[in-house]
């Protein structure tokens, strides 16, 4: 048994096609000015013919290589998503086939936008059970498959993408840049589930042969309510994880919140008293990529050289369910 887990190989992938705010001006009654000022989003990447497992596969290959591993070294696959390729098989099984590996456990986890942090805790649990564990953790979303682009109140908000890393029970070799998972806190509240839903096609709202899809096939959201809960819940869990680890906000070297809306990010950072230069923001380039949002931001910050040896990084996310959670990392 071990209580430590380590992570490396931070990688991300987004599809080539970009939808700009100007593109949306041609589709619906909106404006670049409204979208930018209310959300901070300018661009989002949207798939043309790729599925969840394709995005996960691209990010995973890089994560495996960056960790100094080959696919055959993996012991488990966890893929966070609410937009899998299909109900069955799960996208992690499709992914393992694309990586040409067989025989290890492969599962999806659905915690909406908090999926990567939920996956982190599950990977950590596997590491404490299996000292040889090398878990491929991906978060991959084709949100565009479940968003009505013709609904201006939701269509402009989301994008597609994937992030990946390897979580290991054993430290990585010194030549692989890596970090350690210090702590994770997960939370959920099902009583507020109706504020953010994708209902149709589930067993409570089944689609029958020849049914036409309606609005409930797509993301439905009470934006203002979700906004308030997002700020409050993320602040609460951040304070909790800092306190539990005897840290102050000024001990955080990089703060990576879920990238849903610049106003949510800035409100949260202000409440947390996080300085601007320690706050990572990329919502302008990708929109809200749901579970993929935090690992994309983590990998991008890593690639830009913003994470140094000894840094403490705080990730936090909030999403449908409601689910929310925070994760504290220390880099070596
Ligand atoms: O990742 C999971 C968590 N999700 C989130 O965190 C999202 C949380 N919510 C939000 O980010 C914001 O609430 C939104 C960006 C969704 C909406 O911003 P808002 O400032 O709360 O606007 P609103 O929904 O209150 O709408 C204000 C007005 C409305 O018009 P009226 O009723 O005041 O005439 C909307 O119809 O803006 C209108 N509107 C738009 N106008 C132009 C809504 N969407 C658009 C649009 N373009 N795309």
mmCIF file of C-alpha atoms and ligand atoms in Angstrom:
data_model
loop_
_atom_site.group_PDB
_atom_site.id
_atom_site.type_symbol
_atom_site.label_atom_id
_atom_site.label_comp_id
_atom_site.label_asym_id
_atom_site.label_seq_id
_atom_site.Cartn_x
_atom_site.Cartn_y
_atom_site.Cartn_z
ATOM 1 C CA UNK A 1 0.000 0.000 0.000
ATOM 2 C CA UNK A 2 1.129 3.536 -0.743
ATOM 3 C CA UNK A 3 -0.568 6.859 -0.082
ATOM 4 C CA UNK A 4 1.393 8.859 -2.641
ATOM 5 C CA UNK A 5 0.584 9.207 -6.284
ATOM 6 C CA UNK A 6 2.548 10.965 -8.952
ATOM 7 C CA UNK A 7 1.557 12.409 -12.284
ATOM 8 C CA UNK A 8 3.331 13.249 -15.528
ATOM 9 C CA UNK A 9 2.827 13.564 -19.266
ATOM 10 C CA UNK A 10 0.486 16.581 -19.242
ATOM 11 C CA UNK A 11 -0.920 16.803 -22.779
ATOM 12 C CA UNK A 12 -3.915 18.115 -24.660
ATOM 13 C CA UNK A 13 -5.510 18.016 -28.060
ATOM 14 C CA UNK A 14 -8.175 20.166 -29.686
ATOM 15 C CA UNK A 15 -9.712 19.717 -33.159
ATOM 16 C CA UNK A 16 -8.485 21.993 -35.942
ATOM 17 C CA UNK A 17 -11.767 23.690 -36.804
ATOM 18 C CA UNK A 18 -12.389 26.977 -34.983
ATOM 19 C CA UNK A 19 -15.770 28.675 -34.598
ATOM 20 C CA UNK A 20 -15.338 32.395 -33.910
ATOM 21 C CA UNK A 21 -17.803 34.834 -32.396
ATOM 22 C CA UNK A 22 -18.152 36.328 -35.871
ATOM 23 C CA UNK A 23 -19.206 32.880 -37.145
ATOM 24 C CA UNK A 24 -21.957 32.863 -34.496
ATOM 25 C CA UNK A 25 -23.114 36.313 -35.583
ATOM 26 C CA UNK A 26 -24.048 34.666 -38.896
ATOM 27 C CA UNK A 27 -25.904 31.788 -37.180
ATOM 28 C CA UNK A 28 -27.936 33.414 -34.397
ATOM 29 C CA UNK A 29 -28.995 36.787 -32.997
ATOM 30 C CA UNK A 30 -25.788 37.551 -31.076
ATOM 31 C CA UNK A 31 -22.701 39.722 -31.267
ATOM 32 C CA UNK A 32 -18.984 39.398 -30.697
ATOM 33 C CA UNK A 33 -19.374 42.193 -28.140
ATOM 34 C CA UNK A 34 -22.061 40.302 -26.123
ATOM 35 C CA UNK A 35 -20.176 37.007 -26.120
ATOM 36 C CA UNK A 36 -16.816 38.572 -25.241
ATOM 37 C CA UNK A 37 -18.123 40.843 -22.501
ATOM 38 C CA UNK A 38 -20.451 38.250 -20.889
ATOM 39 C CA UNK A 39 -18.255 35.166 -21.226
ATOM 40 C CA UNK A 40 -14.699 36.110 -22.244
ATOM 41 C CA UNK A 41 -14.893 33.568 -25.070
ATOM 42 C CA UNK A 42 -13.587 34.451 -28.563
ATOM 43 C CA UNK A 43 -12.990 31.053 -30.170
ATOM 44 C CA UNK A 44 -13.910 27.428 -29.605
ATOM 45 C CA UNK A 45 -12.601 24.321 -31.392
ATOM 46 C CA UNK A 46 -15.292 22.048 -32.830
ATOM 47 C CA UNK A 47 -14.923 18.551 -34.287
ATOM 48 C CA UNK A 48 -15.799 17.775 -37.874
ATOM 49 C CA UNK A 49 -15.580 13.989 -37.899
ATOM 50 C CA UNK A 50 -13.854 13.060 -34.631
ATOM 51 C CA UNK A 51 -15.427 11.351 -31.603
ATOM 52 C CA UNK A 52 -14.588 11.488 -27.896
ATOM 53 C CA UNK A 53 -12.137 8.568 -28.159
ATOM 54 C CA UNK A 54 -10.309 10.200 -31.099
ATOM 55 C CA UNK A 55 -9.608 13.348 -29.085
ATOM 56 C CA UNK A 56 -8.635 11.236 -26.063
ATOM 57 C CA UNK A 57 -6.365 9.097 -28.229
ATOM 58 C CA UNK A 58 -4.424 12.093 -29.576
ATOM 59 C CA UNK A 59 -3.916 13.552 -26.078
ATOM 60 C CA UNK A 60 -3.100 10.112 -24.617
ATOM 61 C CA UNK A 61 -0.390 9.221 -27.123
ATOM 62 C CA UNK A 62 1.465 12.380 -26.213
ATOM 63 C CA UNK A 63 0.893 11.859 -22.465
ATOM 64 C CA UNK A 64 2.254 8.303 -22.647
ATOM 65 C CA UNK A 65 5.338 9.386 -24.630
ATOM 66 C CA UNK A 66 6.001 12.392 -22.377
ATOM 67 C CA UNK A 67 5.908 10.066 -19.368
ATOM 68 C CA UNK A 68 8.614 7.857 -20.886
ATOM 69 C CA UNK A 69 6.136 4.968 -21.267
ATOM 70 C CA UNK A 70 4.625 2.845 -24.012
ATOM 71 C CA UNK A 71 0.915 1.921 -24.116
ATOM 72 C CA UNK A 72 1.730 -1.599 -22.892
ATOM 73 C CA UNK A 73 2.980 -0.159 -19.574
ATOM 74 C CA UNK A 74 -0.501 1.095 -18.623
ATOM 75 C CA UNK A 75 -2.460 -0.748 -15.935
ATOM 76 C CA UNK A 76 -5.804 1.124 -16.037
ATOM 77 C CA UNK A 77 -7.655 3.664 -18.193
ATOM 78 C CA UNK A 78 -10.039 6.259 -16.767
ATOM 79 C CA UNK A 79 -11.750 8.623 -19.188
ATOM 80 C CA UNK A 80 -13.854 11.502 -17.883
ATOM 81 C CA UNK A 81 -16.648 12.526 -20.229
ATOM 82 C CA UNK A 82 -20.360 13.196 -20.587
ATOM 83 C CA UNK A 83 -20.104 12.893 -24.371
ATOM 84 C CA UNK A 84 -18.751 9.362 -24.987
ATOM 85 C CA UNK A 85 -18.672 7.837 -28.471
ATOM 86 C CA UNK A 86 -21.695 5.685 -27.488
ATOM 87 C CA UNK A 87 -23.590 4.449 -24.415
ATOM 88 C CA UNK A 88 -21.916 1.070 -24.955
ATOM 89 C CA UNK A 89 -19.015 0.487 -25.317
ATOM 90 C CA UNK A 90 -17.622 3.150 -23.015
ATOM 91 C CA UNK A 91 -15.168 5.541 -24.670
ATOM 92 C CA UNK A 92 -12.259 4.206 -22.586
ATOM 93 C CA UNK A 93 -12.712 0.781 -24.264
ATOM 94 C CA UNK A 94 -12.761 2.416 -27.704
ATOM 95 C CA UNK A 95 -9.660 4.375 -26.686
ATOM 96 C CA UNK A 96 -7.766 1.251 -25.611
ATOM 97 C CA UNK A 97 -8.440 -0.313 -28.994
ATOM 98 C CA UNK A 98 -7.066 2.826 -30.688
ATOM 99 C CA UNK A 99 -3.962 2.577 -28.477
ATOM 100 C CA UNK A 100 -3.700 -1.100 -29.454
ATOM 101 C CA UNK A 101 -3.822 -2.465 -25.902
ATOM 102 C CA UNK A 102 -6.017 -5.142 -24.375
ATOM 103 C CA UNK A 103 -6.830 -6.724 -21.053
ATOM 104 C CA UNK A 104 -6.556 -3.821 -18.589
ATOM 105 C CA UNK A 105 -9.612 -2.206 -16.952
ATOM 106 C CA UNK A 106 -11.032 0.728 -18.933
ATOM 107 C CA UNK A 107 -13.852 2.911 -17.632
ATOM 108 C CA UNK A 108 -15.589 6.226 -18.213
ATOM 109 C CA UNK A 109 -16.525 8.538 -15.358
ATOM 110 C CA UNK A 110 -19.254 11.151 -15.777
ATOM 111 C CA UNK A 111 -19.070 14.099 -13.409
ATOM 112 C CA UNK A 112 -19.702 16.710 -16.137
ATOM 113 C CA UNK A 113 -17.179 19.563 -15.911
ATOM 114 C CA UNK A 114 -15.632 18.149 -12.703
ATOM 115 C CA UNK A 115 -14.839 14.823 -14.410
ATOM 116 C CA UNK A 116 -11.057 15.237 -14.536
ATOM 117 C CA UNK A 117 -10.828 15.931 -10.801
ATOM 118 C CA UNK A 118 -13.152 12.999 -10.067
ATOM 119 C CA UNK A 119 -10.897 10.873 -12.297
ATOM 120 C CA UNK A 120 -7.850 12.086 -10.383
ATOM 121 C CA UNK A 121 -9.308 10.822 -7.109
ATOM 122 C CA UNK A 122 -10.225 7.461 -8.683
ATOM 123 C CA UNK A 123 -6.713 7.137 -10.128
ATOM 124 C CA UNK A 124 -5.269 7.967 -6.706
ATOM 125 C CA UNK A 125 -7.443 5.248 -5.184
ATOM 126 C CA UNK A 126 -6.192 2.708 -7.725
ATOM 127 C CA UNK A 127 -2.620 3.727 -6.941
ATOM 128 C CA UNK A 128 -3.175 3.094 -3.241
ATOM 129 C CA UNK A 129 -4.500 -0.413 -4.029
ATOM 130 C CA UNK A 130 -1.956 -1.350 -6.699
ATOM 131 C CA UNK A 131 1.693 -0.326 -6.104
ATOM 132 C CA UNK A 132 2.492 -1.037 -9.768
ATOM 133 C CA UNK A 133 -0.391 1.135 -11.095
ATOM 134 C CA UNK A 134 0.168 3.371 -14.118
ATOM 135 C CA UNK A 135 -3.218 4.902 -14.827
ATOM 136 C CA UNK A 136 -3.945 6.722 -18.071
ATOM 137 C CA UNK A 137 -6.288 9.546 -17.034
ATOM 138 C CA UNK A 138 -8.024 11.352 -19.867
ATOM 139 C CA UNK A 139 -10.844 13.871 -20.025
ATOM 140 C CA UNK A 140 -12.347 14.147 -23.461
ATOM 141 C CA UNK A 141 -15.458 15.967 -24.593
ATOM 142 C CA UNK A 142 -17.264 16.512 -27.860
ATOM 143 C CA UNK A 143 -19.665 18.956 -26.223
ATOM 144 C CA UNK A 144 -20.734 20.124 -29.694
ATOM 145 C CA UNK A 145 -22.568 16.786 -30.078
ATOM 146 C CA UNK A 146 -24.896 17.799 -27.232
ATOM 147 C CA UNK A 147 -25.185 21.560 -27.708
ATOM 148 C CA UNK A 148 -27.707 23.221 -29.979
ATOM 149 C CA UNK A 149 -25.545 25.709 -31.860
ATOM 150 C CA UNK A 150 -28.729 27.532 -32.867
ATOM 151 C CA UNK A 151 -29.564 28.291 -29.205
ATOM 152 C CA UNK A 152 -27.668 31.520 -28.532
ATOM 153 C CA UNK A 153 -27.873 31.131 -24.750
ATOM 154 C CA UNK A 154 -25.847 27.882 -24.754
ATOM 155 C CA UNK A 155 -24.428 27.401 -28.275
ATOM 156 C CA UNK A 156 -21.736 30.055 -27.944
ATOM 157 C CA UNK A 157 -20.379 28.765 -24.623
ATOM 158 C CA UNK A 158 -18.865 25.364 -25.341
ATOM 159 C CA UNK A 159 -16.008 23.743 -27.260
ATOM 160 C CA UNK A 160 -14.484 20.303 -27.864
ATOM 161 C CA UNK A 161 -11.121 18.970 -26.669
ATOM 162 C CA UNK A 162 -9.222 16.498 -24.529
ATOM 163 C CA UNK A 163 -6.513 16.468 -21.884
ATOM 164 C CA UNK A 164 -4.483 13.542 -20.553
ATOM 165 C CA UNK A 165 -1.831 12.574 -18.022
ATOM 166 C CA UNK A 166 -0.445 9.458 -16.349
ATOM 167 C CA UNK A 167 -1.031 8.859 -12.641
ATOM 168 C CA UNK A 168 1.454 6.455 -11.074
ATOM 169 C CA UNK A 169 1.829 4.858 -7.648
ATOM 170 C CA UNK A 170 5.631 4.991 -8.052
ATOM 171 C CA UNK A 171 7.672 8.155 -8.697
ATOM 172 C CA UNK A 172 8.618 8.776 -12.334
ATOM 173 C CA UNK A 173 12.322 8.609 -13.293
ATOM 174 C CA UNK A 174 14.284 11.847 -12.712
ATOM 175 C CA UNK A 175 14.376 12.622 -16.467
ATOM 176 C CA UNK A 176 10.548 12.785 -16.616
ATOM 177 C CA UNK A 177 9.145 16.056 -15.290
ATOM 178 C CA UNK A 178 6.378 15.165 -12.898
ATOM 179 C CA UNK A 179 4.296 16.218 -9.920
ATOM 180 C CA UNK A 180 2.646 14.699 -6.911
ATOM 181 C CA UNK A 181 -1.040 14.681 -6.001
ATOM 182 C CA UNK A 182 -1.136 16.217 -2.516
ATOM 183 C CA UNK A 183 -4.887 16.121 -1.990
ATOM 184 C CA UNK A 184 -8.289 15.934 -3.709
ATOM 185 C CA UNK A 185 -11.717 16.946 -2.397
ATOM 186 C CA UNK A 186 -14.880 15.964 -4.285
ATOM 187 C CA UNK A 187 -18.422 17.206 -3.675
ATOM 188 C CA UNK A 188 -21.876 16.807 -5.269
ATOM 189 C CA UNK A 189 -25.484 17.939 -4.725
ATOM 190 C CA UNK A 190 -28.200 16.160 -6.710
ATOM 191 C CA UNK A 191 -30.977 18.441 -5.429
ATOM 192 C CA UNK A 192 -29.822 21.120 -7.886
ATOM 193 C CA UNK A 193 -29.557 18.811 -10.893
ATOM 194 C CA UNK A 194 -32.341 20.503 -12.877
ATOM 195 C CA UNK A 195 -30.329 23.706 -13.259
ATOM 196 C CA UNK A 196 -27.974 22.046 -15.748
ATOM 197 C CA UNK A 197 -29.108 19.004 -17.724
ATOM 198 C CA UNK A 198 -28.822 16.949 -20.899
ATOM 199 C CA UNK A 199 -31.876 14.745 -20.484
ATOM 200 C CA UNK A 200 -33.077 13.100 -23.662
ATOM 201 C CA UNK A 201 -31.803 9.651 -24.512
ATOM 202 C CA UNK A 202 -31.352 8.665 -20.875
ATOM 203 C CA UNK A 203 -33.599 6.015 -19.335
ATOM 204 C CA UNK A 204 -35.753 8.658 -17.621
ATOM 205 C CA UNK A 205 -36.323 10.356 -20.985
ATOM 206 C CA UNK A 206 -35.834 7.584 -23.545
ATOM 207 C CA UNK A 207 -35.787 8.181 -27.259
ATOM 208 C CA UNK A 208 -37.995 5.712 -29.174
ATOM 209 C CA UNK A 209 -37.736 4.624 -32.787
ATOM 210 C CA UNK A 210 -38.462 7.542 -35.142
ATOM 211 C CA UNK A 211 -38.631 10.105 -32.292
ATOM 212 C CA UNK A 212 -37.388 13.546 -33.263
ATOM 213 C CA UNK A 213 -34.868 15.099 -30.909
ATOM 214 C CA UNK A 214 -36.131 18.147 -28.994
ATOM 215 C CA UNK A 215 -34.449 20.853 -26.969
ATOM 216 C CA UNK A 216 -33.923 18.415 -24.097
ATOM 217 C CA UNK A 217 -31.459 16.424 -26.235
ATOM 218 C CA UNK A 218 -29.058 19.346 -25.753
ATOM 219 C CA UNK A 219 -27.493 21.169 -22.805
ATOM 220 C CA UNK A 220 -30.198 23.087 -20.911
ATOM 221 C CA UNK A 221 -28.923 25.546 -18.322
ATOM 222 C CA UNK A 222 -30.229 28.186 -15.936
ATOM 223 C CA UNK A 223 -27.138 30.289 -16.559
ATOM 224 C CA UNK A 224 -27.498 32.884 -13.795
ATOM 225 C CA UNK A 225 -28.238 30.288 -11.111
ATOM 226 C CA UNK A 226 -25.392 28.055 -12.245
ATOM 227 C CA UNK A 227 -23.077 31.063 -12.199
ATOM 228 C CA UNK A 228 -23.856 31.818 -8.533
ATOM 229 C CA UNK A 229 -23.506 28.216 -7.399
ATOM 230 C CA UNK A 230 -20.278 27.797 -9.386
ATOM 231 C CA UNK A 231 -18.535 30.726 -7.667
ATOM 232 C CA UNK A 232 -19.793 29.821 -4.189
ATOM 233 C CA UNK A 233 -19.042 26.091 -4.437
ATOM 234 C CA UNK A 234 -15.594 26.467 -5.990
ATOM 235 C CA UNK A 235 -14.612 29.038 -3.383
ATOM 236 C CA UNK A 236 -15.804 26.711 -0.600
ATOM 237 C CA UNK A 237 -13.871 23.683 -1.790
ATOM 238 C CA UNK A 238 -10.714 25.737 -2.464
ATOM 239 C CA UNK A 239 -10.749 27.137 1.069
ATOM 240 C CA UNK A 240 -11.356 23.633 2.434
ATOM 241 C CA UNK A 241 -8.440 22.039 0.594
ATOM 242 C CA UNK A 242 -6.083 24.895 1.527
ATOM 243 C CA UNK A 243 -7.058 24.649 5.187
ATOM 244 C CA UNK A 244 -6.707 20.855 5.246
ATOM 245 C CA UNK A 245 -3.157 21.226 3.914
ATOM 246 C CA UNK A 246 -2.147 24.187 6.110
ATOM 247 C CA UNK A 247 -1.771 26.463 3.093
ATOM 248 C CA UNK A 248 -2.738 30.086 2.458
ATOM 249 C CA UNK A 249 -3.901 31.454 -0.924
ATOM 250 C CA UNK A 250 -0.476 33.126 -1.329
ATOM 251 C CA UNK A 251 1.178 29.666 -1.183
ATOM 252 C CA UNK A 252 -0.465 28.780 -4.518
ATOM 253 C CA UNK A 253 1.927 29.331 -7.437
ATOM 254 C CA UNK A 254 -0.658 28.679 -10.141
ATOM 255 C CA UNK A 255 -4.453 28.629 -9.804
ATOM 256 C CA UNK A 256 -6.248 26.734 -12.585
ATOM 257 C CA UNK A 257 -10.030 27.043 -12.334
ATOM 258 C CA UNK A 258 -12.592 25.457 -14.654
ATOM 259 C CA UNK A 259 -12.792 27.575 -17.792
ATOM 260 C CA UNK A 260 -16.512 28.289 -18.259
ATOM 261 C CA UNK A 261 -16.796 32.060 -18.094
ATOM 262 C CA UNK A 262 -14.202 34.796 -17.485
ATOM 263 C CA UNK A 263 -16.572 36.495 -15.028
ATOM 264 C CA UNK A 264 -16.836 33.324 -12.928
ATOM 265 C CA UNK A 265 -13.044 32.910 -12.991
ATOM 266 C CA UNK A 266 -12.410 36.533 -11.993
ATOM 267 C CA UNK A 267 -15.075 36.525 -9.267
ATOM 268 C CA UNK A 268 -13.589 33.352 -7.807
ATOM 269 C CA UNK A 269 -10.012 34.626 -7.996
ATOM 270 C CA UNK A 270 -11.058 37.860 -6.278
ATOM 271 C CA UNK A 271 -12.811 35.996 -3.438
ATOM 272 C CA UNK A 272 -9.762 33.738 -3.098
ATOM 273 C CA UNK A 273 -7.394 36.734 -3.198
ATOM 274 C CA UNK A 274 -5.381 35.100 -5.991
ATOM 275 C CA UNK A 275 -3.136 37.562 -7.816
ATOM 276 C CA UNK A 276 -3.666 38.000 -11.539
ATOM 277 C CA UNK A 277 -0.214 36.619 -12.440
ATOM 278 C CA UNK A 278 -1.002 33.356 -10.614
ATOM 279 C CA UNK A 279 -4.313 32.807 -12.384
ATOM 280 C CA UNK A 280 -4.432 30.707 -15.560
ATOM 281 C CA UNK A 281 -7.075 31.680 -18.118
ATOM 282 C CA UNK A 282 -7.590 30.209 -21.599
ATOM 283 C CA UNK A 283 -11.400 30.345 -21.881
ATOM 284 C CA UNK A 284 -10.955 32.882 -24.684
ATOM 285 C CA UNK A 285 -9.393 30.238 -26.955
ATOM 286 C CA UNK A 286 -11.418 27.102 -26.194
ATOM 287 C CA UNK A 287 -14.720 28.042 -24.519
ATOM 288 C CA UNK A 288 -16.043 25.608 -21.942
ATOM 289 C CA UNK A 289 -14.736 22.133 -22.797
ATOM 290 C CA UNK A 290 -16.439 20.562 -19.760
ATOM 291 C CA UNK A 291 -14.295 17.815 -18.163
ATOM 292 C CA UNK A 292 -11.421 18.596 -20.549
ATOM 293 C CA UNK A 293 -11.198 22.204 -19.379
ATOM 294 C CA UNK A 294 -8.864 21.794 -16.378
ATOM 295 C CA UNK A 295 -6.469 19.244 -17.964
ATOM 296 C CA UNK A 296 -6.227 21.333 -21.149
ATOM 297 C CA UNK A 297 -5.377 24.391 -19.037
ATOM 298 C CA UNK A 298 -2.906 22.391 -16.924
ATOM 299 C CA UNK A 299 -1.134 20.973 -19.978
ATOM 300 C CA UNK A 300 -1.079 24.317 -21.777
ATOM 301 C CA UNK A 301 0.348 26.086 -18.714
ATOM 302 C CA UNK A 302 2.932 23.307 -18.445
ATOM 303 C CA UNK A 303 3.901 23.641 -22.122
ATOM 304 C CA UNK A 304 4.273 27.404 -21.708
ATOM 305 C CA UNK A 305 6.769 26.821 -18.899
ATOM 306 C CA UNK A 306 4.505 28.404 -16.277
ATOM 307 C CA UNK A 307 4.901 25.486 -13.858
ATOM 308 C CA UNK A 308 8.292 25.197 -12.202
ATOM 309 C CA UNK A 309 10.000 22.795 -9.861
ATOM 310 C CA UNK A 310 8.574 23.136 -6.335
ATOM 311 C CA UNK A 311 5.367 24.861 -7.505
ATOM 312 C CA UNK A 312 2.050 24.210 -5.800
ATOM 313 C CA UNK A 313 -0.868 24.190 -8.253
ATOM 314 C CA UNK A 314 -4.561 24.301 -7.326
ATOM 315 C CA UNK A 315 -7.177 22.962 -9.764
ATOM 316 C CA UNK A 316 -10.882 23.510 -9.157
ATOM 317 C CA UNK A 317 -13.988 22.714 -11.207
ATOM 318 C CA UNK A 318 -17.766 22.863 -11.085
ATOM 319 C CA UNK A 319 -20.387 21.247 -13.301
ATOM 320 C CA UNK A 320 -23.735 19.578 -13.823
ATOM 321 C CA UNK A 321 -24.996 17.302 -11.107
ATOM 322 C CA UNK A 322 -24.041 19.557 -9.428
ATOM 323 C CA UNK A 323 -20.520 18.249 -8.960
ATOM 324 C CA UNK A 324 -17.489 20.183 -7.856
ATOM 325 C CA UNK A 325 -14.027 19.483 -6.553
ATOM 326 C CA UNK A 326 -10.484 20.688 -6.028
ATOM 327 C CA UNK A 327 -7.087 19.105 -6.422
ATOM 328 C CA UNK A 328 -3.751 20.203 -5.006
ATOM 329 C CA UNK A 329 -0.576 19.304 -6.907
ATOM 330 C CA UNK A 330 3.122 19.830 -6.070
ATOM 331 C CA UNK A 331 5.649 19.717 -8.912
ATOM 332 C CA UNK A 332 9.183 18.391 -8.702
HETATM 333 O O1 LIG B 1 -19.512 24.429 -16.977
HETATM 334 C C1 LIG B 1 -20.638 24.283 -16.179
HETATM 335 C C2 LIG B 1 -20.931 25.514 -15.529
HETATM 336 N N1 LIG B 1 -21.518 26.485 -16.432
HETATM 337 C C3 LIG B 1 -21.316 27.730 -16.179
HETATM 338 O O2 LIG B 1 -20.583 28.033 -15.273
HETATM 339 C C4 LIG B 1 -22.094 28.780 -16.916
HETATM 340 C C5 LIG B 1 -22.655 29.758 -15.912
HETATM 341 N N2 LIG B 1 -23.415 30.850 -16.473
HETATM 342 C C6 LIG B 1 -22.902 31.797 -17.282
HETATM 343 O O3 LIG B 1 -21.741 31.746 -17.649
HETATM 344 C C7 LIG B 1 -23.762 32.967 -17.672
HETATM 345 O O4 LIG B 1 -24.931 32.955 -16.881
HETATM 346 C C8 LIG B 1 -24.160 32.954 -19.168
HETATM 347 C C9 LIG B 1 -22.951 33.307 -20.021
HETATM 348 C C10 LIG B 1 -24.707 31.612 -19.577
HETATM 349 C C11 LIG B 1 -25.225 34.019 -19.450
HETATM 350 O O5 LIG B 1 -24.765 35.296 -19.014
HETATM 351 P P1 LIG B 1 -25.731 36.232 -18.147
HETATM 352 O O6 LIG B 1 -25.020 37.494 -17.935
HETATM 353 O O7 LIG B 1 -26.144 35.432 -16.948
HETATM 354 O O8 LIG B 1 -26.921 36.493 -19.134
HETATM 355 P P2 LIG B 1 -28.450 36.081 -18.997
HETATM 356 O O9 LIG B 1 -28.632 34.620 -19.182
HETATM 357 O O10 LIG B 1 -29.008 36.689 -17.761
HETATM 358 O O11 LIG B 1 -29.060 36.815 -20.248
HETATM 359 C C12 LIG B 1 -29.062 38.255 -20.361
HETATM 360 C C13 LIG B 1 -29.648 38.620 -21.698
HETATM 361 C C14 LIG B 1 -30.974 37.918 -21.979
HETATM 362 O O12 LIG B 1 -31.804 38.838 -22.646
HETATM 363 P P3 LIG B 1 -32.964 39.626 -21.840
HETATM 364 O O13 LIG B 1 -33.858 38.571 -21.288
HETATM 365 O O14 LIG B 1 -32.238 40.397 -20.784
HETATM 366 O O15 LIG B 1 -33.577 40.466 -22.900
HETATM 367 C C15 LIG B 1 -30.601 36.813 -22.936
HETATM 368 O O16 LIG B 1 -31.649 36.449 -23.785
HETATM 369 O O17 LIG B 1 -28.756 38.224 -22.748
HETATM 370 C C16 LIG B 1 -29.487 37.457 -23.721
HETATM 371 N N3 LIG B 1 -28.553 36.502 -24.323
HETATM 372 C C17 LIG B 1 -27.814 36.792 -25.397
HETATM 373 N N4 LIG B 1 -27.724 37.915 -26.132
HETATM 374 C C18 LIG B 1 -26.860 37.898 -27.152
HETATM 375 C C19 LIG B 1 -28.281 35.231 -23.927
HETATM 376 N N5 LIG B 1 -27.354 34.693 -24.746
HETATM 377 C C20 LIG B 1 -27.051 35.642 -25.665
HETATM 378 C C21 LIG B 1 -26.172 35.693 -26.758
HETATM 379 N N6 LIG B 1 -26.102 36.828 -27.467
HETATM 380 N N7 LIG B 1 -25.377 34.644 -27.091
#
